[in-house]
Short mmCIF file of C-alpha atoms in Angstrom, two decimals:
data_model
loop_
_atom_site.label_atom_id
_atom_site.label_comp_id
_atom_site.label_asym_id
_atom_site.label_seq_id
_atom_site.Cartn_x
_atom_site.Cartn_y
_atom_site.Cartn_z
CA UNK A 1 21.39 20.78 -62.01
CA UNK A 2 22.63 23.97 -64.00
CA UNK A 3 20.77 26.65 -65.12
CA UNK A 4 21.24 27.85 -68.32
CA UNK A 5 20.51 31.46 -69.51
CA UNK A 6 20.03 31.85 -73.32
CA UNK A 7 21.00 35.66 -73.91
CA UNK A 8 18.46 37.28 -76.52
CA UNK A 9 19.36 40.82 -76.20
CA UNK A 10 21.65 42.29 -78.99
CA UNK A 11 24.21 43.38 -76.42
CA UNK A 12 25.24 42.70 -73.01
CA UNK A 13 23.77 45.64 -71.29
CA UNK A 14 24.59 47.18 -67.93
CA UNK A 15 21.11 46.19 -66.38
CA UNK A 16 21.91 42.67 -68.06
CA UNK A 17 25.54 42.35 -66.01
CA UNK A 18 23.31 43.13 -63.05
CA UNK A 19 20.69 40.58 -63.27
CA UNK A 20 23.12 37.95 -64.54
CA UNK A 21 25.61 38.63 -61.53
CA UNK A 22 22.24 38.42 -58.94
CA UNK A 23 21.67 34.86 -60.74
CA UNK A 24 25.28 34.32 -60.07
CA UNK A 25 24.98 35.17 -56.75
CA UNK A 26 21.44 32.69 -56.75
CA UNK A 27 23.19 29.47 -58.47
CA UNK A 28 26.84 29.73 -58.22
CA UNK A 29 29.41 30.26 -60.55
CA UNK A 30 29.54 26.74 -61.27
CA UNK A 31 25.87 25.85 -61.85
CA UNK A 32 25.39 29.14 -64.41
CA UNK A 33 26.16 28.69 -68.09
CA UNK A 34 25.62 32.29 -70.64
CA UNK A 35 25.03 30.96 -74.03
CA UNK A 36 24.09 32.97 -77.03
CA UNK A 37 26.91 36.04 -76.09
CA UNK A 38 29.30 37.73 -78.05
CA UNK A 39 30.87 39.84 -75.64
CA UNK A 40 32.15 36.93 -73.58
CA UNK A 41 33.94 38.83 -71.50
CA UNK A 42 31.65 41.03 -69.65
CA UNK A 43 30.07 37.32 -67.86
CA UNK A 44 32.96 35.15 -67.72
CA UNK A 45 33.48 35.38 -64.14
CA UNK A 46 29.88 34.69 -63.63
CA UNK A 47 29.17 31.21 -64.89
CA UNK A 48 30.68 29.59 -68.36
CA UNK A 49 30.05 31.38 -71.39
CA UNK A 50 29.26 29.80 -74.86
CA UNK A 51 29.14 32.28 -77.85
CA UNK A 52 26.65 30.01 -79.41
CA UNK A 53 22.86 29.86 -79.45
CA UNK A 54 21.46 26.79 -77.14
CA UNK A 55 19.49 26.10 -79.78
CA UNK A 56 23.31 25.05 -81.78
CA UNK A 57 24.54 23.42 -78.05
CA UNK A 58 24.06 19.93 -77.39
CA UNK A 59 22.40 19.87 -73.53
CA UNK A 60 21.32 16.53 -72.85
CA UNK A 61 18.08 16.29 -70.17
CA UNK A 62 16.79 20.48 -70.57
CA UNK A 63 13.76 21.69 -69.49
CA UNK A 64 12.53 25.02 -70.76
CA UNK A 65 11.38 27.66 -68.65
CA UNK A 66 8.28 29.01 -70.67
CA UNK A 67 5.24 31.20 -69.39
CA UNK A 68 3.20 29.46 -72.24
CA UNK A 69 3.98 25.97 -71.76
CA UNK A 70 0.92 23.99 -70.16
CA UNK A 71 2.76 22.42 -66.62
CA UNK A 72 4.41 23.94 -63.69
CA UNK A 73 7.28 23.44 -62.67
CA UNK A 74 8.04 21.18 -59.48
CA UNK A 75 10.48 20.24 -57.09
CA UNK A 76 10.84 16.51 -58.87
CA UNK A 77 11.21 18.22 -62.06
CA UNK A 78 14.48 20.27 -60.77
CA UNK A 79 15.69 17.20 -59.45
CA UNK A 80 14.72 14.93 -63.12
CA UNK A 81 16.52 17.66 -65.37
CA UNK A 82 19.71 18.27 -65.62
CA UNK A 83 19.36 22.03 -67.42
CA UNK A 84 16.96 24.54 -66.85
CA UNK A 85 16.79 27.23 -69.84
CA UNK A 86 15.82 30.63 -69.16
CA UNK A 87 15.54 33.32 -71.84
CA UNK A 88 17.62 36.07 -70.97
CA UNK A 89 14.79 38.67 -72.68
CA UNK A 90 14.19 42.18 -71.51
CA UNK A 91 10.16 41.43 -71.83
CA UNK A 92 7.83 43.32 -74.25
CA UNK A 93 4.64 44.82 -72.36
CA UNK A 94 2.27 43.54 -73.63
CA UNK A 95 4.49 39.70 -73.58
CA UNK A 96 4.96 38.96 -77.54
CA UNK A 97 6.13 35.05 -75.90
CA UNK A 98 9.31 35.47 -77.17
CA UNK A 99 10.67 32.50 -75.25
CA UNK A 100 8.42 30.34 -77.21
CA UNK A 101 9.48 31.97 -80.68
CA UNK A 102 13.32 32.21 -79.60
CA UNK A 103 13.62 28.90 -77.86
CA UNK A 104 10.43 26.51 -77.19
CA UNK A 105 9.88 26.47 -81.25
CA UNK A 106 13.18 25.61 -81.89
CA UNK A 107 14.22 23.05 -79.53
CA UNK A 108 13.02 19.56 -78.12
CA UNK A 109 13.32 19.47 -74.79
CA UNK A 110 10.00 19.64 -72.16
CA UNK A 111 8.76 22.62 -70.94
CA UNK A 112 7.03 23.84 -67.67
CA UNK A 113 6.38 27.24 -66.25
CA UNK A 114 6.18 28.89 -63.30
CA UNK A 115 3.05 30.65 -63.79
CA UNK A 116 1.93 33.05 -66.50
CA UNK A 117 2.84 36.28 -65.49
CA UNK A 118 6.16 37.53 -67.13
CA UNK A 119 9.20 37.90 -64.42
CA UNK A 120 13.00 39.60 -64.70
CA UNK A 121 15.45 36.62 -65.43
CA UNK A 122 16.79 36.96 -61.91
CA UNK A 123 13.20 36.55 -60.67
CA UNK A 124 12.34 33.49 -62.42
CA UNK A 125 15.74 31.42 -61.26
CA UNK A 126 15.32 32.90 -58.33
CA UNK A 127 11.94 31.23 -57.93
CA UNK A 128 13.10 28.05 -59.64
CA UNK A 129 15.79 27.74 -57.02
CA UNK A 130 13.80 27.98 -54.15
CA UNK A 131 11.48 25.23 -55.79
CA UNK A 132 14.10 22.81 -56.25
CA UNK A 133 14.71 23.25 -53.07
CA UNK A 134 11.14 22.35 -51.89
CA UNK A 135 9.45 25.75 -51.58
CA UNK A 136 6.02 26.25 -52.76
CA UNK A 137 4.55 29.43 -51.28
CA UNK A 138 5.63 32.79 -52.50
CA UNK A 139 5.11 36.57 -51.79
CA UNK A 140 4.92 38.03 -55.23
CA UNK A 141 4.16 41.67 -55.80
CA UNK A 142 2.93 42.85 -60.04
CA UNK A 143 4.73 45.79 -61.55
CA UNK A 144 7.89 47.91 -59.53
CA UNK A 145 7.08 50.92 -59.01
CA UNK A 146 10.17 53.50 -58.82
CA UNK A 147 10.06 56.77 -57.82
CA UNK A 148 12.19 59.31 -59.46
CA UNK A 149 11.16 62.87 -58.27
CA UNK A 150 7.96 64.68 -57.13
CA UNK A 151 5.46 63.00 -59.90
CA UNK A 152 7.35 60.99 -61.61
CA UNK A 153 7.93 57.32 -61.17
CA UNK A 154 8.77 54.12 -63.70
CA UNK A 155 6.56 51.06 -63.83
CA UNK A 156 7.95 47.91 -64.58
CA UNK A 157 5.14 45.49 -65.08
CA UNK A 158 6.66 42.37 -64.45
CA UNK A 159 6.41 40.44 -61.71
CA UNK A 160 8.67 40.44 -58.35
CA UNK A 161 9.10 38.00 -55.77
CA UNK A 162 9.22 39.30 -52.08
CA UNK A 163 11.52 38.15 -49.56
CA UNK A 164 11.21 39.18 -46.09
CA UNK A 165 8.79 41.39 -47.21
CA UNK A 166 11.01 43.30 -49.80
CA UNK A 167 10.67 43.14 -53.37
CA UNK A 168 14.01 40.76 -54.50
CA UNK A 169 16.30 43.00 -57.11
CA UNK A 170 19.68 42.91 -57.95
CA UNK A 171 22.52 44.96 -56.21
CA UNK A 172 22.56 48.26 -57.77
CA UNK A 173 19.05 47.73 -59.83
CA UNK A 174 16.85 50.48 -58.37
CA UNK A 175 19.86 53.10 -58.33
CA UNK A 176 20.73 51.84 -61.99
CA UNK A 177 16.91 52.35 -62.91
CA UNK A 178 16.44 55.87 -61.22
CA UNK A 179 19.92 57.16 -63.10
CA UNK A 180 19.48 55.79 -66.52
CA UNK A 181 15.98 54.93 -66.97
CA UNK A 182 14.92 51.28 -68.49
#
């Protein structure tokens, strides 16, 4: 199974390269493809980069990842499909279900989420791995909240997995965050 990441932002940005290199990290190199991106470069040593849409690609046997289609995702799912599409889609607050505009309107392929609360990209493969794999249970934890000095903090409202008790981010995301803001 590869997992397929359908970029919808109009540039590869720096906190992009970080999530996409923690899915790298996820999946492997060789079970990532990047479609939709025009800076190639930047993720070519991630995964396989197309610079056009899915929705122009011929995958044969895709599921889409949606948080507004109707079944979950399981374990014999994973192993039925052959591509999982995720929207690569800095989320609005409140969601706007851009996944279904971008990508569940315009292809034919089944859809299943994995539940209806709106995750980082890493997140949801993250999660979709470890089902595949034949975990069910999961520590998640709403909104990341980031200090920056006495007072001030950022909010994202999305939702995090735990691991080991920590919330799961990307190498480099909280430091990223606290420097440049999101």
């Amino acid at each position: 199974m590869k997992y397929i990441i359908e970029h919808l932002e109009p540039e590869v940005f720096e906190w992009c390269v970080l999530e996409y290199t923690h899915i790298s990290e996820i999946v492997g190199k060789d079970n990532l493809i990047f479609t939709n991106v025009k800076d190639k470069e930047k993720l070519q040593h991630l995964g396989e980069v197309h610079s056009e849409s899915i929705v122009n690609l011929n995958f044969p046997n895709m599921c889409i990842l949606d948080p507004e289609a109707e079944e979950k995702i399981s374990q014999n799912d994973c192993q039925k499909f052959d591509y999982l599409l995720f929207g690569g889609i800095l989320g609005d607050y409140p969601m706007r279900k851009r996944t279904k505009q971008e990508l569940s309107d315009k292809i034919k392929a089944e859809k299943r989420n994995i539940g209806k609360k709106q995750m980082s990209t890493n997140t949801a493969v993250y999660v979709v791995h470890e089902i595949s794999k034949g975990k069910n249970d999961f520590d998640f934890q709403d909104d990341l909240i980031i200090p920056i000095e006495k007072g001030e903090e950022i909010i994202l409202p999305y939702r995090y997995v735990k691991v080991n008790e920590k919330i799961l981010v990307p190498k480099g995301f909280i430091e990223f965050v606290k420097k440049k803001g999101f």
